[in-house]
Structures are given as structure tokens and as C-alpha cells.
Amino acid sequence: MLRLTDTQTKSVRELAPATPGRLTVYACGPTVYRDAHVGNLRTFLLSDLIRRTAESRSLRVHLVMNITDVGHLADDTSLDATGEDKLLAQARREDKSPFAIARFYEQGFHHDLALLNIRPADAYPRASEWIESMIGLISRLVDAGHAYVGGDGTVYFAAQSYEAYGGLSGNRLSDLRAGHREDAEALTAGKRFHADWALWKLAGTAREMVWDSPWGRGFPGWHIECSAMSLDLIGPVIDLHTGGIDLRFPHHEDERAQSNCAVGGGAGAEVVRHWVHGEHLLFEGRKMAKSTGNVVLLSDVVARGHDPLSLRLAFLSSRYRQQANLSWDAIAAADGLLMRWRTAVAAWAEHPSAALSGDYSAAVLDAFEDDLDTPRALQSLRRLEKDASVAEGTKFETFAWADALLGLDLARLVGQPVVAAALPAGAAELLDERAAARAGKDYAASDRLRDELATLGVAVKDTPAGQEWSVT
Ligand code: AMP
Ligand code: ZN
């Protein structure tokens, strides 16, 4: 069974669904005011890998992913979000209605997911269509003494009313200081305690994306949307909750407090049984940020001539719980490997059929179930590729089976009229070595390996999409 790192206990724990045979997953989705960058996409891949691994053990997976189209303010790094709603700011920039912005980028998000073979979730609730439920949830929290109307008319969650606050991120209330100026200001404006956060904000001068509520016209805070949607669409027991590491605090810590208090199960009761966070992706060694111009989109990968699934393969080359440093060379190398495997799978398909390799398939599944050790799964497949003792038909069956986990369309070229000649023995390793040498900018080694490949009858050409080979 699948084991995953649990943020709360900081240990690798087996996923044990509350209802045998059915796994419920809530994944934090995109804030749809801009295109998702490749870092966001790596995080969205996480729930897809979990789904595929669980399904390989015949678990039925029910996955809900929210679409944030209201309430996510521009600065959500402090204890309480401040600033303008991200959607409204972008709408002003593009001179469009916030709904037009939200629907446009939401469509782009689905398009990107489809290109990456990320299977659609079972539900994509939109925050703007969940307002009534959020108001109901806030009312319950107010009635139960977990929330109050502040002096500024904002409805706040009373952080101190939840004893177990901090259990997810380690940020205990006693350690959180009102360090930010805006927190000190908020205290005088209406909060009772600096770590309290907004559940409902008054509209002020805002005209768009505002709704009537018992506390006046306004809009919800960001964290309450995920409590409302997950409790409504999954229920008070959620097997697994995913998101990027930056969401651990405050977003998930606050969601946990809201949900646990809403179901009233006492201090030890946990709505979410397992929290899993994907580490951040860097690109060319730097954080992805609009301010530094270091933002890469899937459309940029495609514009450089790469198969979009080369990005998926590049993601699989590192483990979700590790910070990964992606580069154009790594994507090009992944593209080369993808093409090589597709060509090999098509060539193996021409051979007499044979049974799946039990050893190799078990090794691949074991790697996935071991906290999604996708690099180890890829290593097993590289070994199988060059294992001369395994029949071609078996290689075909095993790669085709593994592709249900990998999602790389490895059988794409099967049955196509012209299948390029398979690589001679030893060439695959040299091509890998050469891609690695180029990624490390070791051009002397790259040239030497090109010569070695030539002696095996393999011509290599470097293109903007990476190295391409042909058998001469
Ligand atoms: P957003 O659309 O900003 O709400 O983010 C969507 C998801 O992407 C969240 O789960 C974030 O934690 C995650 N995320 C943001 N930046 C990165 C990054 N550089 N690498 C991986 N995940 C990220
Ligand atoms: Zn969320």
C-alpha cells in the first residue's frame, strides 16, 4: 500500500483510507488570475501520481480540487492576508471583468493539465459558487464561539479558541509574534489577537466579487473556502489533503483549525487524516517569481519544440518531497529519453507477445508506493531497457503496464508505419551520459561521447530541443 510523508507527524505513513476500497483526496487548486507556471504544475501532478498509484491497487479515488476565483489577497505571507484580491488586481490590469479573467485562466489550467496527462479531478468547485456554504460555515463557527465580529466589521477566527493550533506547521500561537506592522494595525482596528484571521471581509469600496451576508456585503477569506468545499464534497473524514509546501502555513494550518472546530470533534479530532506537501520547484537554480522574470510556463516548453510530457518525465526524475531544480537542459534530456523509450516500445511491440516481467513491475510499483520514489521507478525501467536476458515482448508489456503509473504515452508510436531502428547495445547509456554531460556543461565529454556513439553507428545531432539520434 502507498506510503507518503505526512506533514503533521513528519514521518512516512501508510495511507489507510477510512472506508476500505475508497480513497478521498482534497487538493488545493490554482488561483486563476494568471497561467500556472511549471512549479504549480509540479504540485498538481502530485495528486495525479497518488491517484494512479492507489488505483493500481484497485482503490477507487475521489479527488476534489478547488478553483480559487475570489478571496486570495495579494499578500498572504503574513499572519493575515492583506492587500487587494489577486483576481481584482489582474482584472484591473487587463481591463476585463474579474469573472472573465477567472474563466479564461481556469480554461488554461485545464488545458495544461490535459497536456500533462493529469487526469481530471472528480469535482472542481469554484470559490465564487460556494459563498452560501462558506457563510453557513462561518455562522456555525461564530455560534460555537470560534469566530467573532471584530471592531472593523470583519469576521475573524479566534485562533486561541483552538487548542491544537500549530500542530500541522509547528507554528504554535505562543511563538507567533505580532511582528508585522499590519498585524499591529489590525489589532487596533478590530482583531482580538494578532494571529486571528479573516473569515469574512467587508466590501469597502469594492463593487465586484462581493456578496450579501449576515455581517454585511463582502467577500470570504481565502482559507475558509477549502474548509467549506472539502467538508461539503468529501465530509468530516478526509483521507488525504495535498498542496504545495508554501500552503502548509498559514493556509492549511488555518483550514485545519476551521474544519476541526466546525465538526466539533474535540481537541484530538482531525478531519484530515494525512497531509502531504510537494516541495518547491526552482528553475535554473532560482525561485520562480514574476518580479525576477523567472517564470516558465508549459507553453514555453512547447514553444521550444519539446513534447509537453517531457516536462512530466522531468518532474518524475526527482521526488515530490525534494526541492527540485529544473533547467532547459534537463527538459531536453527528458525529451530525448521520452522519444527513445517510445521508439523502443514500438520496436518491442513488433516481437512475439510475452508475459509481463513480475520482477520489474514489482520494482516499479514498490518505488511508487515508497513515498512516490519516482526516480527509483525510472531507474528500474532503464535497467529493464538494457537487460538482454528479458524478451522484447516482455519489455513491451512491462513498459506498457508501467505507463499507467507514469502517464507518458509510451505506446504512442506502436503500430506506426515507420519505426526507427532500435539502438545498438550500449548506445542508450552513452546517450544518457552525453545528455548529463551537456546538462553539466561538460562539452569535452559531450564531444567524446558523440565520437563513441558514432563508432556504434549512432549519429547525434544537437537541436534546441535537445540531442536527437539516428541509426546510420
Ligand atoms: P496558486 O495558483 O498560487 O494558488 O498555487 C497553486 C499551487 O502551486 C499551490 O499548491 C502552491 O503551493 C503551488 N506552488 C506555488 N509555487 C510553486 C513552486 N515554485 N513549485 C511547486 N509548487 C508551487
Ligand atoms: Zn486550499
Short mmCIF file of C-alpha atoms and ligand atoms in Angstrom, two decimals:
data_model
loop_
_atom_site.label_atom_id
_atom_site.label_comp_id
_atom_site.label_asym_id
_atom_site.label_seq_id
_atom_site.Cartn_x
_atom_site.Cartn_y
_atom_site.Cartn_z
CA MET A 1 0.00 0.00 0.00
CA LEU A 2 1.07 3.57 -0.67
CA ARG A 3 3.21 5.27 1.98
CA LEU A 4 3.57 9.05 1.96
CA THR A 5 5.32 11.69 4.03
CA ASP A 6 2.81 13.14 6.47
CA THR A 7 3.49 16.80 7.26
CA GLN A 8 1.80 16.62 10.63
CA THR A 9 3.78 13.71 12.08
CA LYS A 10 6.87 14.36 9.90
CA SER A 11 7.02 10.65 9.13
CA VAL A 12 6.35 8.38 6.19
CA ARG A 13 2.98 6.80 6.92
CA GLU A 14 0.85 4.28 5.15
CA LEU A 15 -2.27 5.72 3.60
CA ALA A 16 -5.12 3.94 5.29
CA PRO A 17 -8.47 5.02 3.85
CA ALA A 18 -11.28 5.41 6.40
CA THR A 19 -13.58 3.48 4.07
CA PRO A 20 -11.86 0.37 2.74
CA GLY A 21 -11.52 0.45 -1.02
CA ARG A 22 -12.13 4.20 -1.35
CA LEU A 23 -9.59 7.00 -1.03
CA THR A 24 -10.79 10.59 -0.64
CA VAL A 25 -8.39 13.36 -1.59
CA TYR A 26 -8.70 17.13 -1.42
CA ALA A 27 -6.07 19.03 -3.39
CA CYS A 28 -5.62 22.79 -3.25
CA GLY A 29 -6.04 24.05 -6.78
CA PRO A 30 -5.00 27.15 -8.68
CA THR A 31 -5.75 30.79 -8.08
CA VAL A 32 -6.94 31.64 -11.56
CA TYR A 33 -5.56 35.12 -12.20
CA ARG A 34 -2.62 34.04 -14.37
CA ASP A 35 -1.27 30.99 -16.18
CA ALA A 36 0.02 28.21 -13.96
CA HIS A 37 3.84 28.06 -14.05
CA VAL A 38 5.76 24.81 -14.16
CA GLY A 39 6.20 24.92 -10.36
CA ASN A 40 2.43 24.99 -9.87
CA LEU A 41 2.11 22.16 -12.38
CA ARG A 42 4.58 20.01 -10.47
CA THR A 43 2.35 20.36 -7.41
CA PHE A 44 -0.78 19.50 -9.41
CA LEU A 45 0.98 16.36 -10.66
CA LEU A 46 1.28 15.15 -7.05
CA SER A 47 -2.39 14.22 -6.62
CA ASP A 48 -2.36 12.54 -10.06
CA LEU A 49 0.58 10.31 -9.07
CA ILE A 50 -1.18 9.43 -5.82
CA ARG A 51 -4.37 8.63 -7.72
CA ARG A 52 -2.60 6.40 -10.25
CA THR A 53 -0.67 4.54 -7.54
CA ALA A 54 -3.79 3.98 -5.43
CA GLU A 55 -5.76 2.84 -8.47
CA SER A 56 -3.14 0.24 -9.28
CA ARG A 57 -4.24 -1.41 -6.00
CA SER A 58 -7.88 -1.13 -7.09
CA LEU A 59 -8.71 1.73 -4.74
CA ARG A 60 -11.49 4.00 -6.00
CA VAL A 61 -10.16 7.53 -5.71
CA HIS A 62 -12.41 10.52 -5.19
CA LEU A 63 -10.43 13.70 -5.84
CA VAL A 64 -11.70 17.23 -5.30
CA MET A 65 -9.66 20.24 -6.42
CA ASN A 66 -10.83 23.79 -5.77
CA ILE A 67 -10.59 26.73 -8.12
CA THR A 68 -9.83 29.93 -6.23
CA ASP A 69 -11.51 32.77 -8.06
CA VAL A 70 -12.13 35.06 -5.11
CA GLY A 71 -10.64 35.86 -1.73
CA HIS A 72 -6.94 35.23 -2.34
CA LEU A 73 -5.30 38.51 -1.47
CA ALA A 74 -2.09 39.79 -2.95
CA ASP A 75 -0.03 39.40 0.21
CA ASP A 76 -0.85 36.20 2.02
CA THR A 77 2.56 35.74 3.56
CA SER A 78 1.79 37.49 6.82
CA LEU A 79 -0.37 36.04 9.58
CA ASP A 80 -3.36 37.61 7.99
CA ALA A 81 -3.67 38.31 4.28
CA THR A 82 -3.58 41.93 3.29
CA GLY A 83 -3.82 43.86 0.08
CA GLU A 84 -6.03 43.52 -2.94
CA ASP A 85 -7.70 40.37 -4.23
CA LYS A 86 -5.36 38.84 -6.85
CA LEU A 87 -8.23 38.41 -9.31
CA LEU A 88 -9.42 42.00 -8.98
CA ALA A 89 -5.87 43.34 -9.42
CA GLN A 90 -5.39 41.32 -12.62
CA ALA A 91 -8.85 42.34 -13.89
CA ARG A 92 -7.82 45.98 -13.49
CA ARG A 93 -4.53 45.34 -15.29
CA GLU A 94 -6.21 43.58 -18.22
CA ASP A 95 -9.26 45.88 -18.17
CA LYS A 96 -11.63 42.93 -18.02
CA SER A 97 -14.23 41.72 -15.56
CA PRO A 98 -12.87 39.53 -12.77
CA PHE A 99 -15.14 36.69 -13.90
CA ALA A 100 -13.76 36.92 -17.45
CA ILE A 101 -10.23 36.72 -16.02
CA ALA A 102 -11.12 33.78 -13.78
CA ARG A 103 -12.79 31.74 -16.51
CA PHE A 104 -10.01 32.45 -19.02
CA TYR A 105 -7.21 31.25 -16.74
CA GLU A 106 -9.29 28.37 -15.44
CA GLN A 107 -9.63 27.10 -19.01
CA GLY A 108 -5.88 27.46 -19.48
CA PHE A 109 -5.30 25.46 -16.31
CA HIS A 110 -7.44 22.56 -17.59
CA HIS A 111 -5.64 22.71 -20.92
CA ASP A 112 -2.23 22.44 -19.22
CA LEU A 113 -3.39 19.52 -17.09
CA ALA A 114 -4.65 17.66 -20.16
CA LEU A 115 -1.29 18.19 -21.95
CA LEU A 116 0.47 16.72 -18.93
CA ASN A 117 -1.81 13.66 -18.79
CA ILE A 118 -3.03 14.75 -15.37
CA ARG A 119 -6.42 13.10 -15.07
CA PRO A 120 -9.29 15.45 -14.24
CA ALA A 121 -10.46 15.61 -10.63
CA ASP A 122 -13.95 14.37 -9.83
CA ALA A 123 -15.02 17.91 -8.91
CA TYR A 124 -13.61 21.40 -9.45
CA PRO A 125 -15.67 23.62 -7.12
CA ARG A 126 -15.25 27.36 -7.64
CA ALA A 127 -14.98 29.62 -4.60
CA SER A 128 -17.36 32.16 -6.15
CA GLU A 129 -20.04 29.46 -6.40
CA TRP A 130 -19.57 28.31 -2.82
CA ILE A 131 -20.34 31.54 -0.97
CA GLU A 132 -23.58 30.37 0.65
CA SER A 133 -21.88 27.34 2.15
CA MET A 134 -18.97 29.45 3.42
CA ILE A 135 -21.42 31.84 5.08
CA GLY A 136 -23.14 28.85 6.74
CA LEU A 137 -19.81 27.55 7.99
CA ILE A 138 -18.73 30.95 9.32
CA SER A 139 -22.09 31.27 11.13
CA ARG A 140 -21.54 27.89 12.79
CA LEU A 141 -18.06 28.96 13.90
CA VAL A 142 -19.44 32.23 15.32
CA ASP A 143 -22.23 30.36 17.15
CA ALA A 144 -19.73 27.90 18.61
CA GLY A 145 -17.51 30.71 19.91
CA HIS A 146 -14.66 30.07 17.46
CA ALA A 147 -15.24 33.26 15.47
CA TYR A 148 -16.33 36.82 16.23
CA VAL A 149 -17.14 40.08 14.50
CA GLY A 150 -14.21 42.43 15.04
CA GLY A 151 -14.30 46.13 15.67
CA ASP A 152 -13.73 46.75 11.97
CA GLY A 153 -16.72 44.62 10.90
CA THR A 154 -14.52 41.76 9.67
CA VAL A 155 -15.41 38.30 10.96
CA TYR A 156 -12.30 36.72 12.48
CA PHE A 157 -11.44 33.21 13.55
CA ALA A 158 -10.31 33.26 17.19
CA ALA A 159 -7.05 31.34 16.93
CA GLN A 160 -6.82 30.85 20.70
CA SER A 161 -10.18 29.04 20.68
CA TYR A 162 -8.48 26.07 19.02
CA GLU A 163 -6.06 24.45 21.42
CA ALA A 164 -4.32 22.33 18.83
CA TYR A 165 -3.41 25.31 16.62
CA GLY A 166 0.07 24.89 15.16
CA GLY A 167 0.02 21.10 15.14
CA LEU A 168 0.46 20.95 11.39
CA SER A 169 3.16 23.53 10.75
CA GLY A 170 4.78 23.72 14.17
CA ASN A 171 3.90 27.41 14.44
CA ARG A 172 2.42 27.48 17.93
CA LEU A 173 0.48 30.57 18.92
CA SER A 174 2.95 31.30 21.72
CA ASP A 175 5.72 31.54 19.10
CA LEU A 176 3.82 33.75 16.69
CA ARG A 177 4.55 37.38 17.40
CA ALA A 178 2.73 40.38 16.09
CA GLY A 179 5.84 41.33 14.19
CA HIS A 180 4.29 42.88 11.12
CA ARG A 181 3.15 46.43 11.22
CA GLU A 182 -0.12 45.46 9.54
CA ASP A 183 -0.79 42.93 12.31
CA ALA A 184 -0.30 45.61 14.94
CA GLU A 185 -2.62 47.89 12.98
CA ALA A 186 -5.21 45.12 12.61
CA LEU A 187 -5.17 44.65 16.38
CA THR A 188 -6.24 48.20 16.96
CA ALA A 189 -8.65 48.05 14.03
CA GLY A 190 -10.61 45.02 15.15
CA LYS A 191 -8.82 41.76 15.87
CA ARG A 192 -8.70 40.48 19.42
CA PHE A 193 -5.46 38.59 18.93
CA HIS A 194 -2.77 39.19 16.34
CA ALA A 195 -2.90 35.62 14.92
CA ASP A 196 -6.67 35.68 14.31
CA TRP A 197 -7.51 35.60 10.60
CA ALA A 198 -10.35 36.89 8.48
CA LEU A 199 -13.25 34.64 7.54
CA TRP A 200 -15.39 37.39 6.03
CA LYS A 201 -14.24 40.83 4.97
CA LEU A 202 -16.47 43.82 4.32
CA ALA A 203 -16.58 45.02 0.75
CA GLY A 204 -15.45 48.57 1.45
CA THR A 205 -15.37 50.31 -1.90
CA ALA A 206 -15.19 47.04 -3.88
CA ARG A 207 -18.13 46.54 -6.24
CA GLU A 208 -17.23 43.27 -7.91
CA MET A 209 -16.96 39.79 -6.42
CA VAL A 210 -18.93 40.83 -3.33
CA TRP A 211 -21.94 39.13 -1.76
CA ASP A 212 -24.55 39.82 0.94
CA SER A 213 -24.02 38.13 4.29
CA PRO A 214 -25.33 38.41 7.87
CA TRP A 215 -22.27 40.61 8.55
CA GLY A 216 -22.78 42.92 5.59
CA ARG A 217 -21.78 42.93 1.94
CA GLY A 218 -18.35 41.49 1.45
CA PHE A 219 -16.24 38.52 0.43
CA PRO A 220 -14.77 35.44 2.10
CA GLY A 221 -11.21 34.98 3.33
CA TRP A 222 -9.12 32.52 1.35
CA HIS A 223 -8.75 29.76 3.95
CA ILE A 224 -12.47 29.26 4.63
CA GLU A 225 -13.13 28.19 1.02
CA CYS A 226 -11.13 24.99 1.38
CA SER A 227 -12.84 24.07 4.68
CA ALA A 228 -16.30 24.62 3.18
CA MET A 229 -15.65 22.75 -0.05
CA SER A 230 -13.81 19.81 1.48
CA LEU A 231 -16.43 19.30 4.20
CA ASP A 232 -19.28 19.63 1.68
CA LEU A 233 -17.87 17.45 -1.08
CA ILE A 234 -15.97 14.86 0.94
CA GLY A 235 -17.28 15.10 4.50
CA PRO A 236 -15.89 15.21 8.02
CA VAL A 237 -13.36 12.46 7.28
CA ILE A 238 -10.84 13.23 4.54
CA ASP A 239 -8.17 10.64 3.88
CA LEU A 240 -5.63 12.92 2.27
CA HIS A 241 -5.04 16.62 1.64
CA THR A 242 -2.35 17.88 -0.75
CA GLY A 243 -0.81 21.19 -1.75
CA GLY A 244 2.49 22.96 -2.26
CA ILE A 245 4.78 23.41 0.73
CA ASP A 246 4.05 27.15 0.97
CA LEU A 247 0.43 26.31 1.78
CA ARG A 248 1.37 24.46 4.98
CA PHE A 249 1.24 27.77 6.84
CA PRO A 250 -0.93 29.72 7.20
CA HIS A 251 -3.39 28.32 4.63
CA HIS A 252 -3.55 24.70 5.81
CA GLU A 253 -2.96 25.44 9.48
CA ASP A 254 -5.94 27.78 9.40
CA GLU A 255 -8.06 25.39 7.33
CA ARG A 256 -7.32 22.63 9.83
CA ALA A 257 -8.44 24.82 12.74
CA GLN A 258 -11.65 25.85 10.94
CA SER A 259 -12.60 22.33 9.84
CA ASN A 260 -11.76 20.62 13.12
CA CYS A 261 -13.72 23.24 15.09
CA ALA A 262 -16.65 23.08 12.65
CA VAL A 263 -17.11 19.35 13.13
CA GLY A 264 -16.68 19.80 16.90
CA GLY A 265 -14.86 16.56 17.48
CA GLY A 266 -12.73 17.81 20.39
CA ALA A 267 -9.04 18.71 20.57
CA GLY A 268 -7.73 15.41 19.23
CA ALA A 269 -10.18 15.04 16.33
CA GLU A 270 -8.72 15.54 12.87
CA VAL A 271 -10.84 15.96 9.75
CA VAL A 272 -7.79 15.37 7.54
CA ARG A 273 -6.04 12.09 8.28
CA HIS A 274 -2.93 12.68 6.17
CA TRP A 275 -1.38 15.94 4.93
CA VAL A 276 1.06 15.76 2.03
CA HIS A 277 3.00 18.72 0.65
CA GLY A 278 5.00 18.95 -2.55
CA GLU A 279 8.33 20.77 -2.30
CA HIS A 280 9.01 23.78 -4.42
CA LEU A 281 10.45 23.77 -7.89
CA LEU A 282 13.31 26.08 -8.80
CA PHE A 283 14.17 26.90 -12.38
CA GLU A 284 17.82 27.26 -13.38
CA GLY A 285 18.60 27.49 -9.67
CA ARG A 286 16.29 30.37 -8.93
CA LYS A 287 12.89 30.70 -7.31
CA MET A 288 10.13 31.18 -9.82
CA ALA A 289 8.87 34.72 -9.40
CA LYS A 290 7.29 37.21 -11.73
CA SER A 291 9.31 40.02 -10.20
CA THR A 292 12.62 38.48 -11.40
CA GLY A 293 11.21 37.37 -14.76
CA ASN A 294 11.94 33.76 -13.81
CA VAL A 295 8.59 32.22 -14.70
CA VAL A 296 8.33 29.29 -17.09
CA LEU A 297 5.02 28.10 -18.49
CA LEU A 298 4.11 24.85 -20.18
CA SER A 299 3.55 26.87 -23.36
CA ASP A 300 7.23 27.93 -23.20
CA VAL A 301 8.26 24.27 -23.06
CA VAL A 302 6.11 23.51 -26.11
CA ALA A 303 7.35 26.62 -27.93
CA ARG A 304 10.89 25.24 -27.65
CA GLY A 305 9.78 22.16 -29.54
CA HIS A 306 9.52 19.80 -26.58
CA ASP A 307 6.79 17.27 -26.07
CA PRO A 308 4.73 18.55 -23.10
CA LEU A 309 5.16 15.13 -21.49
CA SER A 310 8.91 15.71 -21.37
CA LEU A 311 8.05 18.10 -18.54
CA ARG A 312 6.16 15.32 -16.80
CA LEU A 313 9.15 13.00 -17.20
CA ALA A 314 11.49 15.71 -15.92
CA PHE A 315 9.25 16.07 -12.83
CA LEU A 316 9.35 12.30 -12.27
CA SER A 317 13.15 12.46 -12.23
CA SER A 318 13.02 13.99 -8.76
CA ARG A 319 10.92 13.07 -5.78
CA TYR A 320 7.93 15.26 -4.87
CA ARG A 321 9.24 15.83 -1.33
CA GLN A 322 12.58 17.20 -2.55
CA GLN A 323 13.16 20.68 -3.81
CA ALA A 324 13.94 20.21 -7.49
CA ASN A 325 15.96 22.41 -9.79
CA LEU A 326 14.61 22.22 -13.30
CA SER A 327 16.56 23.51 -16.29
CA TRP A 328 16.15 23.66 -20.05
CA ASP A 329 18.89 21.04 -20.39
CA ALA A 330 17.03 18.70 -18.04
CA ILE A 331 13.82 19.12 -20.05
CA ALA A 332 15.72 18.47 -23.28
CA ALA A 333 17.31 15.36 -21.77
CA ALA A 334 13.86 14.15 -20.64
CA ASP A 335 12.52 14.77 -24.14
CA GLY A 336 15.33 12.64 -25.59
CA LEU A 337 14.62 9.80 -23.16
CA LEU A 338 10.89 10.00 -23.87
CA MET A 339 11.47 9.67 -27.61
CA ARG A 340 13.93 6.83 -27.06
CA TRP A 341 11.51 4.89 -24.89
CA ARG A 342 8.58 5.44 -27.25
CA THR A 343 10.71 4.23 -30.16
CA ALA A 344 11.89 1.21 -28.21
CA VAL A 345 8.36 0.32 -27.03
CA ALA A 346 7.13 0.45 -30.63
CA ALA A 347 10.01 -1.77 -31.75
CA TRP A 348 9.42 -4.28 -28.91
CA ALA A 349 5.73 -4.41 -29.83
CA GLU A 350 6.71 -5.98 -33.16
CA HIS A 351 8.13 -9.04 -31.35
CA PRO A 352 6.16 -12.11 -30.24
CA SER A 353 4.00 -11.33 -27.24
CA ALA A 354 5.25 -12.44 -23.86
CA ALA A 355 4.24 -12.08 -20.23
CA LEU A 356 4.84 -9.02 -18.06
CA SER A 357 8.03 -9.13 -16.00
CA GLY A 358 6.93 -9.77 -12.41
CA ASP A 359 10.27 -8.62 -11.00
CA TYR A 360 10.47 -5.35 -12.87
CA SER A 361 6.78 -4.47 -12.47
CA ALA A 362 7.04 -5.17 -8.72
CA ALA A 363 10.14 -2.95 -8.51
CA VAL A 364 8.35 -0.09 -10.26
CA LEU A 365 5.21 -0.36 -8.12
CA ASP A 366 7.30 -0.68 -4.98
CA ALA A 367 9.13 2.54 -5.84
CA PHE A 368 5.85 4.41 -6.40
CA GLU A 369 4.40 3.07 -3.16
CA ASP A 370 7.56 4.03 -1.26
CA ASP A 371 6.63 7.68 -0.84
CA LEU A 372 6.48 8.16 -4.62
CA ASP A 373 10.13 7.37 -5.26
CA THR A 374 9.71 8.10 -8.95
CA PRO A 375 13.48 8.40 -9.66
CA ARG A 376 13.88 4.80 -8.47
CA ALA A 377 10.99 3.67 -10.68
CA LEU A 378 12.70 5.29 -13.68
CA GLN A 379 15.99 3.59 -12.80
CA SER A 380 14.25 0.19 -12.81
CA LEU A 381 12.89 0.88 -16.26
CA ARG A 382 16.32 1.96 -17.53
CA ARG A 383 17.68 -1.34 -16.24
CA LEU A 384 14.88 -3.27 -17.93
CA GLU A 385 15.50 -1.42 -21.20
CA LYS A 386 19.03 -2.75 -21.44
CA ASP A 387 18.51 -6.16 -19.78
CA ALA A 388 19.48 -8.57 -22.57
CA SER A 389 18.02 -11.52 -20.67
CA VAL A 390 14.46 -10.18 -20.98
CA ALA A 391 12.46 -10.87 -24.15
CA GLU A 392 11.32 -7.90 -26.21
CA GLY A 393 7.65 -8.90 -25.79
CA THR A 394 8.10 -8.79 -22.02
CA LYS A 395 9.78 -5.40 -22.21
CA PHE A 396 6.83 -4.12 -24.23
CA GLU A 397 4.25 -5.47 -21.74
CA THR A 398 6.14 -4.16 -18.73
CA PHE A 399 6.67 -0.66 -20.12
CA ALA A 400 3.01 -0.51 -21.21
CA TRP A 401 1.92 -1.58 -17.71
CA ALA A 402 4.26 0.93 -16.03
CA ASP A 403 2.85 3.71 -18.18
CA ALA A 404 -0.42 3.55 -16.24
CA LEU A 405 1.63 4.94 -13.33
CA LEU A 406 3.97 7.16 -15.33
CA GLY A 407 1.44 8.71 -17.71
CA LEU A 408 3.97 9.29 -20.51
CA ASP A 409 2.12 7.86 -23.54
CA LEU A 410 4.94 5.38 -24.04
CA ALA A 411 2.94 3.31 -26.53
CA ARG A 412 2.28 6.32 -28.77
CA LEU A 413 4.37 5.05 -31.67
CA VAL A 414 3.18 1.44 -31.56
CA GLY A 415 1.85 0.32 -34.92
CA GLN A 416 3.07 3.40 -36.73
CA PRO A 417 4.37 2.54 -40.19
CA VAL A 418 7.94 3.67 -39.73
CA VAL A 419 9.59 2.74 -36.50
CA ALA A 420 13.14 3.96 -36.28
CA ALA A 421 15.75 1.27 -35.86
CA ALA A 422 16.37 0.31 -32.24
CA LEU A 423 19.60 1.49 -30.64
CA PRO A 424 22.57 -0.87 -30.66
CA ALA A 425 23.59 -2.28 -27.27
CA GLY A 426 25.36 0.24 -25.05
CA ALA A 427 24.19 3.28 -27.02
CA ALA A 428 21.35 4.15 -24.63
CA GLU A 429 23.78 4.55 -21.74
CA LEU A 430 26.13 6.70 -23.82
CA LEU A 431 23.21 8.92 -24.87
CA ASP A 432 22.20 9.32 -21.22
CA GLU A 433 25.76 10.12 -20.24
CA ARG A 434 26.03 12.64 -23.02
CA ALA A 435 22.75 14.37 -22.03
CA ALA A 436 24.07 14.54 -18.47
CA ALA A 437 27.40 15.93 -19.68
CA ARG A 438 25.60 18.63 -21.64
CA ALA A 439 23.37 19.40 -18.66
CA GLY A 440 26.58 19.85 -16.66
CA LYS A 441 28.08 21.96 -19.48
CA ASP A 442 30.92 19.46 -19.87
CA TYR A 443 31.29 19.88 -23.61
CA ALA A 444 34.59 17.98 -23.86
CA ALA A 445 32.87 14.87 -22.51
CA SER A 446 29.89 15.54 -24.74
CA ASP A 447 32.15 15.56 -27.84
CA ARG A 448 33.99 12.44 -26.77
CA LEU A 449 30.66 10.61 -26.24
CA ARG A 450 29.45 11.76 -29.66
CA ASP A 451 32.52 10.10 -31.21
CA GLU A 452 31.94 6.91 -29.22
CA LEU A 453 28.33 6.81 -30.38
CA ALA A 454 29.46 7.29 -33.98
CA THR A 455 31.62 4.19 -33.72
CA LEU A 456 28.46 2.28 -32.68
CA GLY A 457 26.69 3.62 -35.76
CA VAL A 458 24.59 6.24 -33.95
CA ALA A 459 24.67 9.80 -35.23
CA VAL A 460 23.84 12.52 -32.72
CA LYS A 461 22.68 15.99 -33.54
CA ASP A 462 22.09 18.83 -31.06
CA THR A 463 18.93 20.82 -31.54
CA PRO A 464 17.24 23.46 -29.37
CA ALA A 465 15.01 20.58 -28.19
CA GLY A 466 18.00 18.54 -27.02
CA GLN A 467 20.06 15.82 -28.67
CA GLU A 468 18.48 13.76 -31.45
CA TRP A 469 19.88 10.49 -32.67
CA SER A 470 19.56 8.26 -35.69
CA VAL A 471 20.99 4.88 -36.50
CA THR A 472 23.27 5.18 -39.50
P1 AMP B 1 -1.55 29.26 -6.64
O1 AMP B 1 -2.16 29.19 -8.01
O2 AMP B 1 -0.60 30.40 -6.47
O3 AMP B 1 -2.63 29.26 -5.56
O4 AMP B 1 -0.66 27.95 -6.45
C1 AMP B 1 -1.11 26.69 -6.85
C2 AMP B 1 -0.27 25.60 -6.22
O5 AMP B 1 1.09 25.68 -6.67
C3 AMP B 1 -0.19 25.66 -4.69
O6 AMP B 1 -0.35 24.33 -4.18
C4 AMP B 1 1.21 26.18 -4.42
O7 AMP B 1 1.69 25.73 -3.18
C5 AMP B 1 1.98 25.58 -5.56
N1 AMP B 1 3.24 26.28 -5.91
C6 AMP B 1 3.47 27.61 -6.00
N2 AMP B 1 4.75 27.88 -6.39
C7 AMP B 1 5.35 26.67 -6.55
C8 AMP B 1 6.67 26.24 -6.97
N3 AMP B 1 7.64 27.10 -7.30
N4 AMP B 1 6.92 24.90 -7.01
C9 AMP B 1 5.96 23.99 -6.70
N5 AMP B 1 4.69 24.34 -6.33
C10 AMP B 1 4.39 25.65 -6.26
ZN ZN B 2 -6.69 25.37 -0.17
#
